[in-house]
PDB file of C-alpha atoms in Angstrom:
ATOM      1  CA  MET A  28      -6.403  12.358  25.251  1.00  0.00           C
ATOM      2  CA  GLU A  29      -5.854   8.856  23.842  1.00  0.00           C
ATOM      3  CA  ASP A  30      -4.259   6.166  25.997  1.00  0.00           C
ATOM      4  CA  VAL A  31      -0.627   5.288  25.279  1.00  0.00           C
ATOM      5  CA  ARG A  32      -0.471   2.070  23.290  1.00  0.00           C
ATOM      6  CA  LYS A  33       2.275  -0.450  23.942  1.00  0.00           C
ATOM      7  CA  ILE A  34       3.441  -2.035  20.703  1.00  0.00           C
ATOM      8  CA  VAL A  35       5.768  -4.995  21.193  1.00  0.00           C
ATOM      9  CA  VAL A  36       7.992  -5.930  18.242  1.00  0.00           C
ATOM     10  CA  VAL A  37       9.846  -9.245  18.382  1.00  0.00           C
ATOM     11  CA  VAL A  38      13.539  -8.749  17.577  1.00  0.00           C
ATOM     12  CA  GLU A  39      15.146 -11.535  15.538  1.00  0.00           C
ATOM     13  CA  ASP A  40      18.192 -11.589  13.304  1.00  0.00           C
ATOM     14  CA  VAL A  41      16.127 -12.117  10.152  1.00  0.00           C
ATOM     15  CA  ASP A  42      14.956  -9.760   7.430  1.00  0.00           C
ATOM     16  CA  ALA A  43      11.315 -10.580   8.193  1.00  0.00           C
ATOM     17  CA  ALA A  44      11.647  -9.060  11.684  1.00  0.00           C
ATOM     18  CA  ARG A  45      13.170  -5.851  10.301  1.00  0.00           C
ATOM     19  CA  THR A  46      10.440  -5.635   7.684  1.00  0.00           C
ATOM     20  CA  ALA A  47       7.813  -6.073  10.399  1.00  0.00           C
ATOM     21  CA  LEU A  48       9.325  -3.235  12.429  1.00  0.00           C
ATOM     22  CA  GLN A  49       9.372  -0.876   9.453  1.00  0.00           C
ATOM     23  CA  TRP A  50       5.763  -1.811   8.643  1.00  0.00           C
ATOM     24  CA  ALA A  51       4.717  -1.074  12.233  1.00  0.00           C
ATOM     25  CA  LEU A  52       6.483   2.307  12.191  1.00  0.00           C
ATOM     26  CA  HIS A  53       4.702   3.421   9.023  1.00  0.00           C
ATOM     27  CA  ASN A  54       1.287   1.865   9.617  1.00  0.00           C
ATOM     28  CA  LEU A  55       0.686   1.535  13.367  1.00  0.00           C
ATOM     29  CA  LEU A  56       2.731   4.116  15.239  1.00  0.00           C
ATOM     30  CA  ARG A  57       0.914   7.124  16.651  1.00  0.00           C
ATOM     31  CA  HIS A  58       2.191  10.058  18.653  1.00  0.00           C
ATOM     32  CA  GLY A  59       2.885   8.984  22.219  1.00  0.00           C
ATOM     33  CA  ASP A  60       2.946   5.233  21.547  1.00  0.00           C
ATOM     34  CA  LEU A  61       5.618   3.112  23.222  1.00  0.00           C
ATOM     35  CA  ILE A  62       7.530   0.548  21.139  1.00  0.00           C
ATOM     36  CA  THR A  63       9.049  -2.333  23.074  1.00  0.00           C
ATOM     37  CA  LEU A  64      11.818  -4.172  21.251  1.00  0.00           C
ATOM     38  CA  LEU A  65      11.680  -7.665  22.717  1.00  0.00           C
ATOM     39  CA  HIS A  66      14.452 -10.185  22.111  1.00  0.00           C
ATOM     40  CA  VAL A  67      14.399 -13.634  23.683  1.00  0.00           C
ATOM     41  CA  PHE A  68      17.478 -15.803  23.142  1.00  0.00           C
ATOM     42  CA  SER A  69      17.610 -19.554  23.570  1.00  0.00           C
ATOM     43  CA  PRO A  70      19.460 -20.833  26.629  1.00  0.00           C
ATOM     44  CA  ALA A  71      23.062 -21.927  26.165  1.00  0.00           C
ATOM     45  CA  LYS A  72      23.724 -25.667  26.206  1.00  0.00           C
ATOM     46  CA  SER A  73      26.744 -25.325  28.492  1.00  0.00           C
ATOM     47  CA  ARG A  74      24.838 -23.151  30.998  1.00  0.00           C
ATOM     48  CA  SER A  75      28.013 -21.187  31.688  1.00  0.00           C
ATOM     49  CA  LYS A  76      27.506 -17.639  32.929  1.00  0.00           C
ATOM     50  CA  LYS A  77      30.038 -16.327  30.422  1.00  0.00           C
ATOM     51  CA  LYS A  78      28.119 -17.864  27.514  1.00  0.00           C
ATOM     52  CA  ILE A  79      24.808 -16.496  28.810  1.00  0.00           C
ATOM     53  CA  ARG A  80      26.301 -12.996  29.178  1.00  0.00           C
ATOM     54  CA  LEU A  81      27.613 -13.210  25.619  1.00  0.00           C
ATOM     55  CA  LEU A  82      24.199 -14.209  24.261  1.00  0.00           C
ATOM     56  CA  ARG A  83      22.556 -11.422  26.238  1.00  0.00           C
ATOM     57  CA  LEU A  84      25.082  -8.903  24.902  1.00  0.00           C
ATOM     58  CA  GLN A  85      24.548 -10.081  21.328  1.00  0.00           C
ATOM     59  CA  GLY A  86      20.784  -9.805  21.772  1.00  0.00           C
ATOM     60  CA  TYR A  87      21.110  -6.296  23.162  1.00  0.00           C
ATOM     61  CA  GLN A  88      23.318  -5.224  20.243  1.00  0.00           C
ATOM     62  CA  LEU A  89      20.751  -6.657  17.836  1.00  0.00           C
ATOM     63  CA  ALA A  90      17.997  -4.734  19.597  1.00  0.00           C
ATOM     64  CA  LEU A  91      20.072  -1.549  19.304  1.00  0.00           C
ATOM     65  CA  SER A  92      20.231  -2.020  15.533  1.00  0.00           C
ATOM     66  CA  PHE A  93      16.415  -2.212  15.541  1.00  0.00           C
ATOM     67  CA  LYS A  94      16.362   0.962  17.622  1.00  0.00           C
ATOM     68  CA  ASP A  95      18.436   2.674  14.919  1.00  0.00           C
ATOM     69  CA  ILE A  96      15.780   1.690  12.375  1.00  0.00           C
ATOM     70  CA  CYS A  97      13.181   3.427  14.544  1.00  0.00           C
ATOM     71  CA  HIS A  98      15.202   6.622  14.878  1.00  0.00           C
ATOM     72  CA  ASN A  99      16.009   6.688  11.163  1.00  0.00           C
ATOM     73  CA  ASN A 100      12.287   6.724  10.390  1.00  0.00           C
ATOM     74  CA  PHE A 101      10.896   8.662  13.378  1.00  0.00           C
ATOM     75  CA  PHE A 102      13.415  10.467  15.556  1.00  0.00           C
ATOM     76  CA  ASN A 103      11.265  11.033  18.657  1.00  0.00           C
ATOM     77  CA  THR A 104       9.972   7.481  18.994  1.00  0.00           C
ATOM     78  CA  ASN A 105       9.504   6.199  22.552  1.00  0.00           C
ATOM     79  CA  ILE A 106      11.500   2.959  22.699  1.00  0.00           C
ATOM     80  CA  GLU A 107      12.383   0.450  25.375  1.00  0.00           C
ATOM     81  CA  ILE A 108      14.508  -2.674  25.001  1.00  0.00           C
ATOM     82  CA  ILE A 109      13.947  -5.983  26.782  1.00  0.00           C
ATOM     83  CA  VAL A 110      16.397  -8.873  26.376  1.00  0.00           C
ATOM     84  CA  ALA A 111      15.630 -12.102  28.198  1.00  0.00           C
ATOM     85  CA  GLU A 112      16.478 -15.776  28.169  1.00  0.00           C
ATOM     86  CA  GLY A 113      13.748 -18.143  27.086  1.00  0.00           C
ATOM     87  CA  ASP A 114      12.736 -21.180  25.106  1.00  0.00           C
ATOM     88  CA  ALA A 115      12.465 -21.640  21.362  1.00  0.00           C
ATOM     89  CA  HIS A 116       8.735 -22.402  21.477  1.00  0.00           C
ATOM     90  CA  GLY A 117       7.624 -18.878  22.400  1.00  0.00           C
ATOM     91  CA  GLY A 118       6.473 -19.536  25.958  1.00  0.00           C
ATOM     92  CA  ARG A 119       8.777 -16.876  27.395  1.00  0.00           C
ATOM     93  CA  ILE A 120       7.617 -14.353  24.792  1.00  0.00           C
ATOM     94  CA  VAL A 121       4.000 -15.035  25.754  1.00  0.00           C
ATOM     95  CA  ALA A 122       4.751 -14.446  29.423  1.00  0.00           C
ATOM     96  CA  LEU A 123       6.645 -11.191  28.775  1.00  0.00           C
ATOM     97  CA  VAL A 124       3.975  -9.787  26.444  1.00  0.00           C
ATOM     98  CA  ARG A 125       1.299 -10.452  29.061  1.00  0.00           C
ATOM     99  CA  GLU A 126       3.516  -8.900  31.752  1.00  0.00           C
ATOM    100  CA  ILE A 127       4.068  -5.782  29.643  1.00  0.00           C
ATOM    101  CA  ASP A 128       0.305  -5.551  29.089  1.00  0.00           C
ATOM    102  CA  ALA A 129       0.884  -4.913  25.399  1.00  0.00           C
ATOM    103  CA  SER A 130      -1.768  -3.476  23.133  1.00  0.00           C
ATOM    104  CA  MET A 131      -0.500  -5.443  20.137  1.00  0.00           C
ATOM    105  CA  LEU A 132       2.333  -7.744  19.151  1.00  0.00           C
ATOM    106  CA  VAL A 133       4.133  -7.428  15.805  1.00  0.00           C
ATOM    107  CA  VAL A 134       6.059 -10.449  14.534  1.00  0.00           C
ATOM    108  CA  GLY A 135       7.998 -10.954  11.314  1.00  0.00           C
ATOM    109  CA  LEU A 136       6.703 -14.230   9.900  1.00  0.00           C
ATOM    110  CA  HIS A 137       9.291 -16.611   8.410  1.00  0.00           C
ATOM    111  CA  GLU A 138       9.583 -20.360   7.982  1.00  0.00           C
ATOM    112  CA  HIS A 139      11.213 -20.830  11.412  1.00  0.00           C
ATOM    113  CA  SER A 140       8.943 -18.416  13.277  1.00  0.00           C
ATOM    114  CA  PHE A 141       8.019 -19.322  16.832  1.00  0.00           C
ATOM    115  CA  LEU A 142       4.358 -18.613  15.994  1.00  0.00           C
ATOM    116  CA  TYR A 143       4.168 -21.876  14.056  1.00  0.00           C
ATOM    117  CA  ARG A 144       5.489 -23.882  17.003  1.00  0.00           C
ATOM    118  CA  LEU A 145       3.279 -21.945  19.399  1.00  0.00           C
ATOM    119  CA  ALA A 146       0.214 -22.708  17.299  1.00  0.00           C
ATOM    120  CA  LEU A 147       0.813 -26.434  17.697  1.00  0.00           C
ATOM    121  CA  THR A 148       0.561 -26.194  21.498  1.00  0.00           C
ATOM    122  CA  HIS A 149      -2.101 -23.475  21.923  1.00  0.00           C
ATOM    123  CA  ASP A 150      -5.677 -23.490  20.697  1.00  0.00           C
ATOM    124  CA  ASN A 151      -5.857 -19.719  20.333  1.00  0.00           C
ATOM    125  CA  ILE A 152      -2.735 -17.585  19.937  1.00  0.00           C
ATOM    126  CA  ALA A 153      -4.463 -14.238  20.472  1.00  0.00           C
ATOM    127  CA  ASP A 154      -5.919 -15.400  23.797  1.00  0.00           C
ATOM    128  CA  SER A 155      -2.490 -16.612  24.863  1.00  0.00           C
ATOM    129  CA  PHE A 156      -0.979 -13.159  24.378  1.00  0.00           C
ATOM    130  CA  SER A 157      -4.147 -11.321  25.536  1.00  0.00           C
ATOM    131  CA  CYS A 158      -3.579  -8.753  22.785  1.00  0.00           C
ATOM    132  CA  LYS A 159      -3.824  -8.376  19.044  1.00  0.00           C
ATOM    133  CA  VAL A 160      -1.141 -10.306  17.139  1.00  0.00           C
ATOM    134  CA  LEU A 161       0.024  -9.055  13.727  1.00  0.00           C
ATOM    135  CA  ALA A 162       2.209 -11.423  11.711  1.00  0.00           C
ATOM    136  CA  ILE A 163       3.940  -9.511   8.921  1.00  0.00           C
ATOM    137  CA  LYS A 164       4.930 -11.696   5.997  1.00  0.00           C
ATOM    138  CA  PRO A 165       7.474 -10.134   3.609  1.00  0.00           C
ATOM    139  CA  PRO A 166       7.558 -10.978  -0.107  1.00  0.00           C
ATOM    140  CA  ILE A 167       8.836 -14.497  -0.805  1.00  0.00           C
ATOM    141  CA  THR A 168      11.734 -14.785  -3.222  1.00  0.00           C
ATOM    142  CA  SER A 169      11.672 -17.441  -5.912  1.00  0.00           C
ATOM    143  CA  SER A 170      14.479 -19.429  -4.241  1.00  0.00           C
ATOM    144  CA  LEU A 171      12.547 -19.730  -0.983  1.00  0.00           C
ATOM    145  CA  ARG A 172       9.082 -20.213  -2.445  1.00  0.00           C
ATOM    146  CA  SER A 173       9.313 -24.001  -2.826  1.00  0.00           C
ATOM    147  CA  ARG A 174      10.708 -24.522   0.692  1.00  0.00           C
ATOM    148  CA  SER A 175       8.040 -22.277   2.232  1.00  0.00           C
ATOM    149  CA  CYS A 176       5.255 -24.116   0.453  1.00  0.00           C
ATOM    150  CA  SER A 177       6.483 -27.521   1.669  1.00  0.00           C
ATOM    151  CA  SER A 178       6.907 -26.212   5.210  1.00  0.00           C
ATOM    152  CA  ALA A 179       3.401 -24.747   5.236  1.00  0.00           C
ATOM    153  CA  THR A 180       1.980 -28.051   3.951  1.00  0.00           C
ATOM    154  CA  MET A 181       3.693 -30.002   6.744  1.00  0.00           C
ATOM    155  CA  LEU A 182       2.375 -27.572   9.362  1.00  0.00           C
ATOM    156  CA  THR A 183      -1.182 -27.841   8.072  1.00  0.00           C
ATOM    157  CA  THR A 184      -1.041 -31.628   8.149  1.00  0.00           C
ATOM    158  CA  GLN A 185       0.284 -31.845  11.689  1.00  0.00           C
ATOM    159  CA  GLY A 186      -1.920 -29.175  13.188  1.00  0.00           C
ATOM    160  CA  SER A 187      -5.039 -29.305  11.095  1.00  0.00           C
ATOM    161  CA  SER A 188      -7.234 -28.700  14.146  1.00  0.00           C
ATOM    162  CA  THR A 189      -5.133 -25.765  15.404  1.00  0.00           C
ATOM    163  CA  ASN A 190      -6.771 -22.359  15.406  1.00  0.00           C
ATOM    164  CA  MET A 191      -4.207 -19.920  13.927  1.00  0.00           C
ATOM    165  CA  ASP A 192      -6.032 -16.928  15.326  1.00  0.00           C
ATOM    166  CA  PHE A 193      -3.803 -13.997  14.410  1.00  0.00           C
ATOM    167  CA  SER A 194      -3.857 -11.343  11.703  1.00  0.00           C
ATOM    168  CA  LEU A 195      -1.613 -12.212   8.773  1.00  0.00           C
ATOM    169  CA  ILE A 196      -0.488  -9.217   6.734  1.00  0.00           C
ATOM    170  CA  GLU A 197       1.354 -10.162   3.565  1.00  0.00           C
ATOM    171  CA  ILE A 198       3.485  -7.489   1.931  1.00  0.00           C
ATOM    172  CA  ALA A 199       3.595  -7.734  -1.843  1.00  0.00           C
ATOM    173  CA  ARG A 200       4.321  -5.525  -4.799  1.00  0.00           C
ATOM    174  CA  LEU A 201       1.251  -3.631  -5.914  1.00  0.00           C
ATOM    175  CA  GLU A 202       0.399  -4.468  -9.508  1.00  0.00           C
ATOM    176  CA  ILE A 203      -2.005  -2.188 -11.312  1.00  0.00           C
ATOM    177  CA  PRO A 204      -4.010  -4.005 -13.985  1.00  0.00           C
ATOM    178  CA  GLU A 205      -4.107  -2.616 -17.487  1.00  0.00           C
ATOM    179  CA  ILE A 206      -7.219  -0.528 -17.921  1.00  0.00           C
ATOM    180  CA  PRO A 207      -8.370  -0.105 -21.539  1.00  0.00           C
ATOM    181  CA  PRO A 208      -9.251   3.442 -22.567  1.00  0.00           C
ATOM    182  CA  PRO A 209     -12.953   4.234 -22.386  1.00  0.00           C
ATOM    183  CA  LYS A 210     -14.890   3.852 -25.609  1.00  0.00           C
ATOM    184  CA  ILE A 211     -16.352   7.096 -26.906  1.00  0.00           C
ATOM    185  CA  PRO A 212     -19.742   6.405 -28.507  1.00  0.00           C
ATOM    186  CA  TYR A 213     -20.285   7.746 -32.032  1.00  0.00           C
ATOM    187  CA  ARG A 214     -22.666  10.676 -31.872  1.00  0.00           C
ATOM    188  CA  ILE A 215     -25.450  10.451 -34.445  1.00  0.00           C
ATOM    189  CA  CYS A 216     -27.310  13.599 -35.334  1.00  0.00           C
ATOM    190  CA  PRO A 217     -30.995  13.229 -34.435  1.00  0.00           C
ATOM    191  CA  SER A 218     -32.092  15.086 -37.562  1.00  0.00           C
ATOM    192  CA  PRO A 219     -29.671  14.950 -40.512  1.00  0.00           C
ATOM    193  CA  TYR A 220     -32.154  16.777 -42.697  1.00  0.00           C
ATOM    194  CA  ALA A 221     -31.837  19.854 -40.505  1.00  0.00           C
ATOM    195  CA  ILE A 222     -28.102  20.093 -41.231  1.00  0.00           C
ATOM    196  CA  ILE A 223     -28.664  19.602 -44.960  1.00  0.00           C
ATOM    197  CA  TRP A 224     -31.424  22.201 -44.937  1.00  0.00           C
ATOM    198  CA  ARG A 225     -29.271  24.726 -43.077  1.00  0.00           C
ATOM    199  CA  SER A 226     -26.351  24.070 -45.419  1.00  0.00           C
ATOM    200  CA  LYS A 227     -28.522  24.684 -48.480  1.00  0.00           C
ATOM    201  CA  LYS A 228     -30.024  27.758 -46.918  1.00  0.00           C
ATOM    202  CA  SER A 229     -26.667  29.280 -46.023  1.00  0.00           C
ATOM    203  CA  ARG A 230     -25.344  28.479 -49.506  1.00  0.00           C
ATOM    204  CA  ARG A 231     -28.435  29.973 -51.149  1.00  0.00           C
ATOM    205  CA  LYS A 232     -28.083  33.055 -49.006  1.00  0.00           C
ATOM    206  CA  GLY A 233     -24.489  33.497 -50.167  1.00  0.00           C
ATOM    207  CA  ILE A 234     -25.480  33.136 -53.825  1.00  0.00           C
ATOM    208  CA  ASP A 235     -28.279  35.718 -53.461  1.00  0.00           C
ATOM    209  CA  GLU A 236     -25.898  38.232 -51.927  1.00  0.00           C
ATOM    210  CA  ILE A 237     -23.370  37.812 -54.754  1.00  0.00           C
ATOM    211  CA  THR A 238     -26.090  38.126 -57.395  1.00  0.00           C
ATOM    212  CA  LEU A 239     -27.429  41.306 -55.768  1.00  0.00           C
ATOM    213  CA  LEU A 240     -23.943  42.810 -55.677  1.00  0.00           C
ATOM    214  CA  ILE A 241     -23.433  42.080 -59.394  1.00  0.00           C
ATOM    215  CA  TYR A 242     -26.780  43.707 -60.224  1.00  0.00           C
ATOM    216  CA  ASN A 243     -25.874  46.830 -58.204  1.00  0.00           C
ATOM    217  CA  LEU A 244     -22.538  47.169 -59.980  1.00  0.00           C
ATOM    218  CA  TYR A 245     -24.175  46.674 -63.358  1.00  0.00           C
ATOM    219  CA  PHE A 246     -26.853  49.340 -62.843  1.00  0.00           C
ATOM    220  CA  HIS A 247     -24.271  51.708 -61.376  1.00  0.00           C
ATOM    221  CA  GLU A 248     -22.149  51.462 -64.562  1.00  0.00           C
ATOM    222  CA  MET A 249     -25.190  51.851 -66.764  1.00  0.00           C
ATOM    223  CA  PHE A 250     -26.235  54.972 -64.869  1.00  0.00           C
ATOM    224  CA  GLN A 251     -22.829  56.554 -65.288  1.00  0.00           C
ATOM    225  CA  CYS A 252     -22.722  55.798 -69.049  1.00  0.00           C
ATOM    226  CA  HIS A 253     -26.206  56.938 -70.038  1.00  0.00           C
ATOM    227  CA  GLY A 254     -26.671  59.687 -67.513  1.00  0.00           C
ATOM    228  CA  ARG A 255     -30.163  61.029 -67.232  1.00  0.00           C
ATOM    229  CA  ARG A 256     -31.719  58.654 -69.750  1.00  0.00           C
ATOM    230  CA  TRP A 257     -32.231  56.377 -66.757  1.00  0.00           C
TER     231      TRP A 257
END
């Protein structure tokens, strides 16, 4: 019996996070696996207990919407929800993933993802989480393409020595190239004379049969007309 894998999916209110969850359900989930929906909200500036409770409630409601995505795809999925307060740089997420002893972490990659900020402060992201990290990148729309390119350029310049050691999976539309139909080679007869010879022979055979039939009819008429003189 295989060990139960713990798959942690980071819950964020962005389409990239929802896409990452759906990708994990269809490509990673096995029978008996446990999916942990992890949401970490930034601390409130006022530090009031009422504000913190509101942020926690909003995070839990967001996690419930992710749970609905799981049940819509696979009804009997084992799911747990964790909502915690943390920082925007991903340090709290790292600590919780290590505490859960996750088998892998699935993150929806977007231009404000905490993975970028975490990469600037850690030499190796995978070692920080002590598990496999899968960053799922959804298709980029034309309106966001220019902003994403400039953001990626800035990140590369600032952290050129940073080791971005995680698996990047980019989802894109599959385009099948046009395949020309196979060329059928022209078949050349190895011996054209054989065909000509057979054609002449078959034609000659037909002529001989017709001639013999005419001769038989002719002698038959002659025999009937002249009787015994033949």
